[in-house]
């Protein structure tokens, strides 16, 4: 996420930290580079200027300049200002209105509205709510069917609309149905257009007038950059937005929309889409995002993710096993599968403080193919072999390689990896973090 | 006929009006205030080109060429700047041949790739309609087995244009779908096979690997195929489109580009940047929602309509 921006800023800050004392000229120079980095990341020109001005005012204070670590202080100021630029704190969606609470999704074609509708519904369901999905895009072929399919996959009810229906009527009827059915949220998936056109705006205004949604969220493709901010502004003027959902943040978008949309439109980003799977969707925390951009990691999100996906019982079992030093290859496979549920390894590594900064670390992360290979190898082993890899002699390794369609080298590598993991886990349980740090080459 | 041709040109001009405003109108303004050419004008031009998404490298190159020609001609008439700029842009675009000769093989296999939400399926639908209109037989391969209802979306287009669609169940192996479609096209003697693929972000290595595999399957089953691998780009993404084109080119050797949603953006200049930096020809451009709005890219017509 925003790799280029992160890299650029880190170079600036590295220089800054190198100075024992800071002069005004040092700071001016650094801020000029920060400004360039922001502009290159496609941040709105005016927003970048105001940002730099406000950092400058705070950084030039005598407390900062005379402190023992002026460089660190300035980085902290930049982090805080970045966070406040993006809205400061989390903007949750409306939960106080009388249910069913209508949420309307609007946006251009191809921004990801229908997928986002599914993801949002899944998110609400995971929070114990009952969402109701309403396909109101009668223009794009099979858009309605797409949402119905998503509903099936997620076991979430979907209003039965047809492509021949009038979108306004669909929304009205669906809302009444949701009211009768005792649903908590009604998510309206509306049609997109190539650009802002009169016909679409009239359609959206009519739906808004009739249903009066608690939330009107603008779904924006983060790769579009500044244009998305301008379009958001236009939508806001015509239909009035309550927030923004940014999609496709897992690509190489430069970050301009994320950093400018709040400042330009005054509407906060409420959620972000970070992958193509339906659970790749998170509430947007500006403060955490600011830390991530500066390569400081995002431990809070990592912990939350772990909490959501890790099976408590399995974790306890693992703890027991570690104490008894019986971490088998089966457990190894389990661990990998649990990690996988949290998202891609690249994403997870980016959230660990310090690791995001190491260039190329993302390429080091095993990809899905590697993981599949590991699973295949372990599946080709007998129970005895899984429990005690020590019995693996040359013959057995050859058989496993053949059985899993891999090579003996692959099998050897896996056995080695497992032994290393086991050693590390042992250190973790006996010596705590200190032991772990010593064991991991990256921290040396 | 002449009437129709003029109508099409008019549509193209309207579709490019936003880019025209951001690029040509600004160039006019920059020139207007000046009688003579000075450094300030070049600086201003560079800013205009960069903000129109021509990319730093291409903008620089264009300006150097214009500067060189003016120096040689020893003229300082500011009005010449626009003329030269137009000619130089054309010479970049002309560098790549365009158009697809679908008669060179049978079945002629076109693979369509791109990131999510750029309009792949719609492009395929429009291409199919175009070829059907020319009396060719067309078969579609529903290779987006990932996104919900993507297959049905393609089927709607198949019905509209009167083409068969080869499909598997959602979640099945995309390479297998294309394999079957290829066999069907060969068996039926179909003229053109157009293969849809799932949208994928260009930065996801594993998904790009999957795409490479699909291409390999085609290569193995039909020597010489795929005859075209078209990358669909959303013009509104501006410079990010260049990054997409680069990574897709590395993965599956794209042979051409379809640039959609050109009428929705002022960033049409990205066409020039892509052709210049990556030397990939633009085959089709989309300038509206209608089937006829997806049209072959003609460099001279494009430049004429833009200026």
XYZ file of C-alpha atoms in Angstrom:
751
model
C 0.000 0.000 0.000
C 1.445 3.366 -1.051
C 4.923 1.858 -1.327
C 6.394 4.700 -3.351
C 5.221 7.348 -0.943
C 6.485 5.320 2.013
C 9.870 4.878 0.452
C 10.238 8.528 -0.453
C 9.262 9.720 3.011
C 11.598 7.274 4.683
C 14.543 8.575 2.705
C 13.716 12.122 3.798
C 13.411 11.105 7.439
C 16.570 9.066 7.417
C 18.466 12.191 6.429
C 16.699 14.164 9.126
C 17.545 11.675 11.841
C 21.175 11.804 10.813
C 21.548 15.340 12.117
C 22.362 15.744 15.798
C 20.872 19.195 15.938
C 18.509 20.656 13.414
C 18.663 24.090 11.890
C 15.722 25.802 10.306
C 17.349 25.223 6.947
C 17.464 21.439 7.575
C 13.779 21.408 8.327
C 12.891 23.599 5.365
C 14.829 21.302 3.082
C 13.183 18.169 4.486
C 9.701 19.619 4.225
C 10.323 20.621 0.636
C 11.093 16.986 -0.116
C 8.021 15.815 1.776
C 5.972 18.176 -0.379
C 7.456 16.703 -3.556
C 6.745 13.196 -2.305
C 3.123 14.128 -1.645
C 2.702 15.729 -5.063
C 4.203 12.696 -6.733
C 1.751 10.537 -4.821
C -0.957 12.537 -6.611
C -2.068 14.506 -3.566
C -4.095 17.599 -4.418
C -1.813 20.623 -4.887
C -3.622 22.828 -2.383
C -3.894 20.049 0.194
C -0.147 19.394 -0.004
C 0.628 23.070 0.500
C -1.620 23.414 3.540
C -0.203 20.238 4.989
C 3.362 21.472 4.741
C 2.430 24.874 6.183
C 0.838 23.328 9.233
C 3.728 20.918 9.825
C 6.127 23.827 9.497
C 4.363 25.911 12.146
C 4.478 23.033 14.612
C 8.007 21.934 13.798
C 9.578 25.367 14.119
C 8.558 25.652 17.762
C 11.489 25.946 20.136
C 10.502 22.839 22.101
C 11.015 20.692 19.045
C 14.243 22.231 17.855
C 15.879 22.109 21.270
C 14.772 18.635 22.192
C 17.295 15.826 22.233
C 15.742 14.103 19.264
C 14.433 16.829 16.958
C 14.316 14.463 13.978
C 12.014 12.043 15.796
C 9.820 14.891 16.949
C 9.313 16.103 13.416
C 8.470 12.632 12.189
C 5.876 12.433 14.920
C 4.413 15.764 13.839
C 4.217 14.559 10.227
C 2.537 11.349 11.351
C -0.048 13.212 13.422
C -0.727 15.692 10.634
C -1.096 12.877 8.094
C -3.614 11.221 10.396
C -5.598 14.406 10.868
C -5.490 15.048 7.120
C -7.270 11.738 6.625
C -9.876 12.566 9.261
C -8.021 11.940 12.534
C -10.055 9.120 13.977
C -12.228 6.293 12.726
C -15.599 7.435 11.347
C -17.982 4.592 12.098
C -21.177 4.143 10.130
C -24.479 5.177 11.636
C -25.737 2.649 14.161
C -28.161 4.832 16.066
C -30.946 5.256 13.502
C -34.058 3.148 13.703
C -33.539 -0.147 11.887
C -33.622 -1.044 9.088
C -30.878 1.528 8.460
C -30.567 2.232 4.735
C -27.056 2.524 3.294
C -26.779 3.644 -0.318
C -23.685 2.930 -2.406
C -22.966 5.252 -5.338
C -20.054 5.663 -7.751
C -18.699 5.384 -11.265
C -18.658 2.242 -13.412
C -16.018 -0.279 -12.472
C -15.247 1.255 -9.092
C -16.387 -1.911 -7.347
C -19.828 -1.040 -5.942
C -21.387 -4.487 -6.189
C -18.402 -6.300 -4.687
C -18.252 -3.648 -1.966
C -21.960 -4.165 -1.213
C -21.185 -7.842 -0.594
C -18.136 -7.032 1.514
C -19.994 -4.453 3.598
C -22.844 -6.889 4.229
C -20.371 -9.556 5.278
C -18.690 -7.083 7.618
C -21.996 -6.095 9.259
C -22.976 -9.729 9.599
C -19.674 -10.512 11.317
C -20.572 -7.795 13.829
C -23.789 -9.640 14.639
C -26.104 -7.491 12.495
C -28.675 -8.619 9.931
C -28.016 -6.909 6.612
C -30.282 -7.043 3.555
C -28.810 -6.612 0.099
C -30.707 -4.748 -2.604
C -29.570 -4.922 -6.239
C -30.757 -1.692 -7.857
C -28.377 -1.617 -10.834
C -30.712 -2.477 -13.680
C -28.328 -1.203 -16.365
C -25.243 -3.396 -16.324
C -25.843 -6.932 -17.624
C -25.965 -9.495 -14.803
C -25.254 -6.929 -12.043
C -28.336 -8.102 -10.159
C -27.331 -11.716 -10.523
C -23.844 -10.871 -9.277
C -25.228 -9.512 -6.010
C -27.594 -12.451 -5.659
C -24.637 -14.813 -6.042
C -22.642 -12.893 -3.461
C -25.615 -13.132 -1.115
C -25.738 -16.904 -1.612
C -22.026 -17.248 -0.901
C -22.312 -15.205 2.273
C -25.706 -16.563 3.371
C -27.131 -13.048 3.367
C -30.632 -12.345 2.064
C -30.961 -10.446 -1.196
C -34.061 -8.651 -2.465
C -35.392 -10.339 -5.591
C -35.204 -7.511 -8.131
C -35.399 -7.879 -11.907
C -33.564 -6.040 -14.657
C -36.891 -4.794 -16.049
C -37.886 -3.044 -12.799
C -37.641 0.624 -11.997
C -34.730 1.243 -9.584
C -36.773 3.574 -7.375
C -39.560 1.001 -7.033
C -37.015 -1.719 -6.244
C -35.572 0.344 -3.398
C -38.962 1.250 -1.973
C -40.268 -2.294 -2.041
C -37.006 -3.692 -0.695
C -37.068 -1.226 2.162
C -40.597 -2.250 3.131
C -39.599 -5.912 2.894
C -36.586 -5.287 5.131
C -38.785 -3.495 7.652
C -41.205 -6.429 7.783
C -38.349 -8.927 7.891
C -36.694 -7.265 10.895
C -33.356 -6.521 9.225
C -30.838 -4.099 10.738
C -29.336 -2.667 7.547
C -30.512 -2.278 3.949
C -27.633 -1.959 1.484
C -28.649 -0.387 -1.831
C -26.360 -1.173 -4.789
C -27.068 1.503 -7.398
C -26.047 1.762 -11.063
C -22.790 3.409 -12.114
C -22.096 5.616 -15.087
C -19.056 6.497 -17.079
C -19.135 10.006 -15.702
C -21.525 12.212 -13.853
C -24.623 12.409 -15.999
C -27.977 14.003 -15.449
C -30.003 10.833 -15.830
C -28.044 8.986 -13.140
C -28.156 11.900 -10.718
C -31.917 12.180 -11.128
C -32.265 8.457 -10.451
C -30.072 8.685 -7.329
C -31.804 11.817 -6.025
C -35.184 10.135 -6.407
C -34.015 7.113 -4.400
C -32.485 9.374 -1.794
C -35.681 11.457 -1.534
C -37.852 8.409 -1.057
C -35.719 6.264 1.265
C -33.642 8.989 3.001
C -30.620 6.754 3.626
C -28.630 7.246 6.850
C -25.460 6.709 4.873
C -24.682 7.581 1.266
C -21.242 6.171 0.592
C -19.213 6.998 -2.495
C -17.274 3.992 -3.762
C -14.014 5.127 -5.379
C -11.298 3.241 -7.238
C -8.085 4.403 -5.577
C -6.090 3.919 -8.785
C -7.989 6.735 -10.490
C -6.287 9.333 -8.319
C -7.320 12.985 -8.282
C -10.187 12.443 -10.702
C -11.901 10.342 -8.047
C -11.726 13.270 -5.636
C -13.322 15.590 -8.191
C -16.057 13.087 -8.952
C -16.710 12.619 -5.227
C -17.144 16.364 -4.948
C -19.636 16.385 -7.815
C -21.631 13.509 -6.294
C -21.621 15.280 -2.949
C -23.025 18.454 -4.477
C -25.847 16.563 -6.174
C -26.827 13.789 -3.770
C -24.952 14.615 -0.572
C -22.468 12.022 0.687
C -21.842 10.852 4.245
C -18.555 9.103 3.490
C -16.253 7.334 1.083
C -15.193 3.718 0.564
C -11.850 3.320 -1.188
C -11.365 0.156 -3.247
C -8.394 -1.646 -4.817
C -5.928 -0.299 -2.263
C -3.961 -3.537 -2.612
C -2.686 -2.424 -6.022
C 0.016 0.162 -6.579
C -2.204 3.210 -6.219
C -0.178 6.212 -5.224
C -2.319 7.312 -2.305
C -3.538 10.663 -3.601
C -7.223 9.917 -3.078
C -6.766 8.558 0.431
C -4.834 11.648 1.439
C -6.925 14.315 -0.287
C -10.536 13.231 -0.303
C -11.305 14.273 3.270
C -9.606 17.643 2.901
C -11.279 18.448 -0.422
C -14.797 17.149 0.164
C -14.986 17.152 3.957
C -16.267 13.559 3.818
C -14.377 10.883 5.746
C -13.190 7.568 4.375
C -15.152 4.944 6.261
C -13.922 1.667 4.792
C -11.182 0.396 2.528
C -11.115 -2.635 0.214
C -7.748 -4.369 0.324
C -8.114 -7.523 -1.741
C -10.396 -9.462 -3.998
C -11.670 -11.901 -1.363
C -14.873 -10.889 0.371
C -13.226 -10.529 3.777
C -10.557 -8.150 2.439
C -12.391 -5.125 3.794
C -11.574 -3.002 6.860
C -12.850 0.064 8.680
C -10.521 2.956 7.893
C -8.382 4.152 10.808
C -6.576 7.346 9.728
C -4.055 7.178 12.576
C -3.109 3.607 11.782
C -2.887 4.369 8.080
C -0.537 7.262 8.824
C 1.737 4.887 10.745
C 1.628 2.387 7.915
C 2.572 5.044 5.353
C 5.543 6.059 7.453
C 6.651 2.430 7.688
C 5.890 2.256 11.400
C 3.630 -0.735 10.954
C 0.131 -1.215 12.251
C 0.182 -3.584 15.187
C -3.378 -2.810 16.226
C -4.917 -4.016 12.960
C -2.655 -7.049 13.040
C -3.852 -7.985 16.515
C -7.475 -7.456 15.549
C -7.053 -9.625 12.487
C -5.362 -12.340 14.466
C -8.130 -12.184 17.015
C -10.830 -12.483 14.365
C -9.287 -15.360 12.474
C -7.381 -17.416 14.966
C -9.195 -20.263 16.504
C -8.916 -19.842 20.281
C -9.097 -23.555 21.001
C -6.460 -24.390 18.442
C -4.184 -21.691 19.828
C -4.425 -23.211 23.294
C -3.710 -26.667 21.955
C -0.678 -25.295 20.210
C 0.526 -23.702 23.440
C 0.319 -27.073 25.157
C 2.187 -28.755 22.359
C 4.915 -26.163 22.409
C 5.436 -26.719 26.091
C 5.836 -30.403 25.464
C 8.028 -29.667 22.467
C 5.816 -31.698 20.179
C 5.312 -29.241 17.317
C 4.654 -31.643 14.463
C 4.443 -31.078 10.728
C 0.650 -31.225 11.058
C 0.799 -28.278 13.420
C 3.106 -26.534 10.993
C 0.496 -26.946 8.259
C -2.226 -25.701 10.605
C -0.215 -22.605 11.394
C 0.295 -21.791 7.768
C -3.388 -22.227 7.042
C -4.370 -19.981 9.954
C -1.943 -17.301 8.806
C -3.392 -17.507 5.336
C -6.837 -16.656 6.630
C -5.504 -13.310 7.842
C -4.681 -12.129 4.354
C -1.700 -12.190 2.091
C 1.708 -12.512 3.693
C 2.789 -9.293 2.049
C 0.004 -7.371 3.803
C 0.767 -8.923 7.153
C 4.463 -8.173 6.878
C 3.643 -4.552 6.073
C 1.819 -4.256 9.377
C 4.777 -5.403 11.449
C 6.766 -2.364 12.593
C 10.140 -2.145 10.932
C 9.536 -4.859 8.382
C 7.677 -2.707 5.880
C 10.741 -0.582 5.522
C 13.020 -3.430 4.513
C 13.066 -3.199 0.789
C 12.053 -6.326 -1.002
C 10.582 -7.996 2.056
C 7.285 -8.353 0.246
C 8.885 -10.347 -2.523
C 10.351 -12.668 0.091
C 6.938 -13.604 1.379
C 5.877 -17.048 0.193
C 3.167 -16.839 -2.445
C 0.087 -19.000 -2.639
C 1.910 -21.485 -4.826
C 4.634 -22.086 -2.237
C 2.016 -22.682 0.393
C 0.156 -25.136 -1.789
C 3.386 -27.011 -2.373
C 4.055 -27.221 1.354
C 0.555 -28.561 1.929
C 0.971 -31.152 -0.810
C 4.248 -32.378 0.665
C 2.838 -32.710 4.162
C -0.256 -34.448 2.836
C 1.962 -37.032 1.135
C 3.562 -38.045 4.414
C 2.479 -40.861 6.660
C 1.220 -40.099 10.131
C 4.449 -41.307 11.687
C 6.496 -39.052 9.464
C 4.403 -36.036 10.294
C 4.777 -36.625 13.992
C 8.506 -37.237 13.863
C 10.346 -35.902 10.817
C 13.521 -37.532 12.143
C 12.497 -40.820 10.521
C 12.666 -39.264 7.071
C 15.469 -41.070 5.310
C 16.385 -40.772 1.639
C 13.879 -43.365 0.478
C 11.011 -41.803 2.318
C 11.895 -38.364 1.012
C 11.945 -39.653 -2.542
C 8.542 -41.276 -2.093
C 7.084 -38.078 -0.644
C 8.535 -35.998 -3.473
C 6.970 -38.325 -6.029
C 3.665 -38.434 -4.206
C 3.357 -34.677 -3.997
C 4.709 -33.922 -7.446
C 7.699 -32.038 -6.040
C 11.413 -32.692 -5.797
C 13.512 -34.103 -2.967
C 15.020 -30.629 -2.590
C 11.560 -29.230 -1.902
C 10.993 -31.874 0.756
C 14.377 -31.175 2.328
C 13.661 -27.477 2.399
C 10.338 -28.008 4.107
C 11.825 -30.254 6.767
C 14.460 -27.619 7.413
C 11.884 -24.859 7.646
C 9.858 -26.887 10.100
C 12.896 -27.516 12.272
C 13.660 -23.794 12.286
C 10.092 -22.897 13.160
C 10.171 -25.415 15.974
C 13.392 -23.986 17.329
C 12.004 -20.485 17.187
C 8.785 -21.464 18.911
C 10.783 -23.090 21.664
C 12.723 -19.898 22.208
C 9.481 -17.989 22.203
C 8.049 -20.077 25.009
C 11.192 -20.268 27.102
C 13.000 -16.983 26.606
C 10.132 -14.719 25.546
C 10.655 -11.940 23.035
C 14.310 -11.628 23.859
C 14.991 -15.143 22.735
C 12.930 -14.680 19.619
C 14.787 -11.576 18.613
C 18.073 -13.330 18.889
C 16.752 -16.200 16.815
C 15.495 -14.090 13.916
C 18.223 -12.896 11.613
C 16.269 -9.800 10.594
C 16.452 -8.286 14.051
C 20.169 -8.644 14.456
C -21.222 7.469 -46.637
C -19.465 10.824 -46.349
C -22.203 11.936 -44.006
C -21.693 8.902 -41.809
C -17.960 9.390 -41.720
C -18.380 12.970 -40.620
C -20.779 11.837 -37.914
C -18.254 9.387 -36.525
C -15.528 11.997 -36.517
C -17.838 14.374 -34.692
C -18.475 11.734 -32.033
C -14.773 11.169 -31.604
C -14.251 14.885 -31.230
C -16.957 15.089 -28.585
C -15.504 12.091 -26.765
C -12.125 13.766 -26.612
C -13.471 17.167 -25.616
C -12.370 16.851 -22.001
C -8.822 15.971 -22.976
C -8.909 18.757 -25.568
C -9.845 21.260 -22.877
C -7.073 20.122 -20.564
C -4.396 19.979 -23.234
C -4.999 21.969 -26.401
C -6.990 24.834 -24.892
C -4.255 25.379 -22.344
C -1.573 25.311 -25.016
C -3.577 27.956 -26.889
C -3.745 30.117 -23.804
C -0.039 29.785 -23.196
C 0.720 30.830 -26.750
C -1.864 33.585 -26.937
C -0.177 35.953 -24.521
C 3.141 35.744 -26.325
C 4.444 37.045 -29.606
C 7.858 35.534 -29.174
C 8.995 32.185 -27.833
C 10.888 32.232 -24.557
C 11.923 29.746 -21.874
C 8.819 30.547 -19.874
C 6.670 29.171 -22.657
C 8.543 25.861 -22.669
C 8.161 25.558 -18.917
C 4.476 26.235 -19.191
C 4.113 23.689 -21.989
C 5.881 21.056 -19.959
C 3.515 21.596 -17.053
C 0.491 21.341 -19.358
C 1.724 18.089 -20.903
C 2.592 16.506 -17.561
C -0.749 17.414 -16.010
C -2.507 15.905 -19.040
C -0.913 12.579 -18.086
C 1.600 12.384 -20.912
C 4.218 11.395 -18.379
C 7.434 13.244 -17.569
C 9.578 11.351 -20.070
C 7.266 11.758 -23.050
C 6.537 15.413 -22.270
C 10.228 16.178 -22.136
C 10.845 14.406 -25.420
C 8.035 16.262 -27.185
C 9.231 19.628 -25.983
C 12.809 18.934 -27.006
C 11.659 17.991 -30.491
C 9.536 21.118 -30.847
C 12.406 23.241 -29.570
C 14.817 21.637 -32.023
C 12.554 22.260 -35.010
C 12.001 25.862 -34.067
C 15.693 26.420 -33.683
C 16.384 24.925 -37.084
C 13.696 26.986 -38.717
C 14.992 30.049 -36.871
C 11.474 31.165 -36.325
C 10.143 32.635 -33.143
C 6.501 32.628 -34.112
C 4.666 31.200 -31.105
C 1.860 29.893 -33.275
C 4.244 27.374 -34.813
C 4.569 25.668 -31.422
C 1.089 24.212 -31.643
C 1.570 23.028 -35.208
C 4.842 21.281 -34.362
C 3.442 19.802 -31.166
C 0.569 18.281 -33.104
C 2.915 16.847 -35.718
C 5.269 15.392 -33.134
C 2.430 13.755 -31.229
C 1.248 12.218 -34.469
C 4.719 10.933 -35.249
C 4.855 9.156 -31.877
C 1.447 7.584 -32.387
C 2.152 6.660 -35.992
C 5.189 4.699 -34.877
C 2.955 1.783 -34.035
C 0.793 0.031 -36.548
C -2.798 -0.503 -35.529
C -5.766 -2.553 -36.554
C -6.278 -6.287 -36.247
C -6.324 -8.557 -39.254
C -8.543 -11.344 -38.007
C -8.335 -13.210 -41.300
C -4.782 -14.322 -40.828
C -5.780 -17.417 -38.881
C -8.793 -19.551 -38.130
C -9.870 -19.577 -35.402
C -8.306 -16.220 -34.717
C -7.762 -16.173 -30.946
C -8.005 -12.919 -29.002
C -7.254 -12.985 -25.278
C -8.551 -10.045 -23.265
C -6.834 -9.141 -19.976
C -6.806 -6.253 -17.498
C -7.323 -5.120 -13.907
C -10.714 -5.161 -12.188
C -13.435 -2.827 -13.387
C -11.828 -1.490 -16.573
C -14.543 -2.852 -18.844
C -13.139 -6.150 -20.163
C -16.462 -7.927 -20.533
C -18.119 -4.904 -22.106
C -15.234 -4.566 -24.552
C -15.582 -8.214 -25.526
C -19.314 -7.743 -26.046
C -18.730 -4.777 -28.309
C -15.939 -6.498 -30.252
C -18.166 -9.526 -30.756
C -20.975 -7.338 -32.058
C -18.557 -5.612 -34.427
C -17.287 -8.880 -35.910
C -20.758 -10.388 -36.105
C -21.819 -7.272 -37.995
C -19.090 -8.035 -40.499
C -20.572 -11.472 -40.970
C -17.887 -13.390 -39.084
C -18.667 -16.231 -36.724
C -17.564 -15.544 -33.154
C -17.258 -17.711 -30.054
C -16.754 -16.326 -26.546
C -14.899 -18.073 -23.737
C -16.136 -17.201 -20.244
C -12.765 -17.265 -18.491
C -13.687 -15.059 -15.536
C -14.568 -17.870 -13.204
C -13.783 -15.830 -10.095
C -16.181 -12.895 -9.924
C -19.801 -13.662 -9.134
C -22.040 -13.627 -12.245
C -19.233 -12.627 -14.611
C -20.175 -15.579 -16.809
C -23.794 -14.445 -17.002
C -22.698 -10.915 -17.862
C -20.804 -12.323 -20.839
C -23.774 -14.503 -21.772
C -25.988 -11.429 -22.018
C -23.516 -9.982 -24.504
C -23.407 -13.320 -26.313
C -27.176 -13.210 -26.760
C -27.163 -9.595 -27.897
C -24.553 -10.240 -30.557
C -25.616 -13.761 -31.435
C -22.436 -15.606 -30.412
C -22.007 -18.858 -28.587
C -20.457 -18.797 -25.109
C -18.323 -21.629 -23.706
C -18.510 -21.720 -19.926
C -17.726 -23.781 -16.866
C -18.936 -23.460 -13.330
C -17.906 -20.509 -11.188
C -14.624 -21.200 -9.429
C -13.344 -23.663 -12.014
C -9.938 -23.516 -13.691
C -9.859 -20.636 -16.194
C -7.315 -22.449 -18.368
C -9.661 -25.400 -18.712
C -12.467 -23.152 -19.946
C -10.244 -21.712 -22.624
C -9.018 -25.175 -23.571
C -12.610 -26.293 -24.160
C -13.459 -23.111 -26.032
C -10.459 -23.605 -28.278
C -11.488 -27.172 -29.066
C -15.043 -26.022 -29.755
C -13.875 -23.215 -32.051
C -11.605 -25.601 -33.935
C -14.369 -28.205 -34.221
C -17.042 -25.747 -35.363
C -14.781 -23.875 -37.752
C -15.394 -20.579 -35.948
C -13.655 -17.502 -37.369
C -12.852 -15.672 -34.156
C -12.528 -16.810 -30.535
C -12.522 -14.085 -27.903
C -11.376 -15.166 -24.442
C -12.456 -13.272 -21.330
C -10.231 -13.484 -18.236
C -10.813 -12.513 -14.616
C -9.787 -9.012 -13.638
C -6.623 -8.916 -11.595
C -4.453 -6.219 -10.102
C -1.149 -6.163 -11.942
C 0.787 -6.277 -8.673
C -0.484 -9.725 -7.629
C 2.228 -12.137 -8.680
C 0.231 -15.296 -8.158
C -2.665 -14.062 -10.298
C -0.288 -12.985 -13.035
C 1.195 -16.493 -12.923
C -2.268 -17.924 -13.438
C -2.644 -15.720 -16.501
C 0.700 -16.904 -17.875
C -0.516 -20.458 -17.531
C -3.690 -19.683 -19.457
C -1.591 -18.216 -22.248
C 0.648 -21.298 -22.282
C -2.356 -23.567 -22.653
C -3.465 -21.644 -25.729
C 0.044 -21.689 -27.206
C 0.269 -25.417 -26.753
C -3.135 -26.264 -28.197
C -3.104 -23.921 -31.151
C 0.312 -23.050 -32.553
C 0.520 -19.359 -33.376
C -2.277 -18.483 -30.955
C -3.169 -16.310 -29.129
C -2.954 -14.058 -32.156
C -3.753 -11.027 -30.077
C -3.510 -10.426 -26.336
C -5.387 -7.212 -25.691
C -4.950 -5.277 -22.466
C -7.983 -3.217 -21.535
C -7.067 0.018 -19.763
C -9.353 2.525 -18.105
C -8.276 5.934 -19.415
C -9.365 7.614 -16.182
C -6.545 5.942 -14.247
C -4.016 8.146 -16.042
C -0.395 7.311 -15.375
C -1.236 4.170 -13.392
C -2.273 2.742 -16.750
C 1.386 2.836 -17.789
C 2.348 0.753 -14.770
C -0.435 -1.723 -15.560
C 0.648 -2.005 -19.189
C 4.240 -2.615 -18.177
C 3.510 -5.480 -15.796
C 0.965 -7.140 -18.062
C 3.417 -6.895 -20.931
C 6.068 -8.642 -18.876
C 3.689 -11.407 -17.887
C 1.759 -12.237 -21.055
C 3.333 -10.260 -23.903
C 0.343 -8.136 -24.700
C 0.113 -7.248 -28.376
C -2.209 -4.289 -28.137
C -4.246 -2.012 -25.961
C -7.908 -1.148 -25.741
C -8.362 2.180 -24.015
C -11.853 2.545 -22.543
C -13.750 5.414 -20.915
C -11.820 8.044 -22.877
C -14.843 10.321 -22.901
C -15.000 10.352 -19.118
C -11.623 11.895 -18.545
C -9.223 14.715 -19.255
C -6.372 12.229 -19.037
C -6.564 11.030 -22.642
C -2.951 12.102 -23.063
C -1.979 8.816 -21.470
C -2.410 7.181 -24.907
C 0.630 9.072 -26.140
C 2.637 8.158 -23.089
C 1.865 4.434 -23.378
C 2.718 4.243 -27.049
C 5.914 6.207 -26.543
C 7.236 4.510 -23.432
C 6.154 0.944 -23.982
C 5.857 0.741 -27.760
C 2.580 -1.118 -27.517
C 0.072 -0.230 -30.224
C -3.367 1.012 -29.274
C -5.889 -1.092 -31.183
C -9.252 0.200 -30.037
C -10.575 3.154 -28.091
C -13.878 3.480 -26.258
C -15.546 6.872 -26.403
C -19.051 6.117 -25.202
C -21.523 3.480 -24.090
C -22.840 2.457 -27.509
C -21.547 -0.565 -29.409
C -20.270 1.687 -32.218
C -18.371 3.792 -29.677
C -15.661 1.169 -29.397
C -13.665 1.893 -32.544
C -10.331 1.070 -34.140
C -7.684 3.587 -33.212
C -6.524 5.694 -36.165
C -3.579 7.887 -35.144
C -4.187 10.705 -37.630
C -7.906 10.807 -37.022
C -7.288 10.794 -33.276
C -4.820 13.678 -33.385
C -7.091 15.626 -35.744
C -10.032 15.204 -33.378
C -7.948 16.060 -30.340
C -6.607 19.351 -31.753
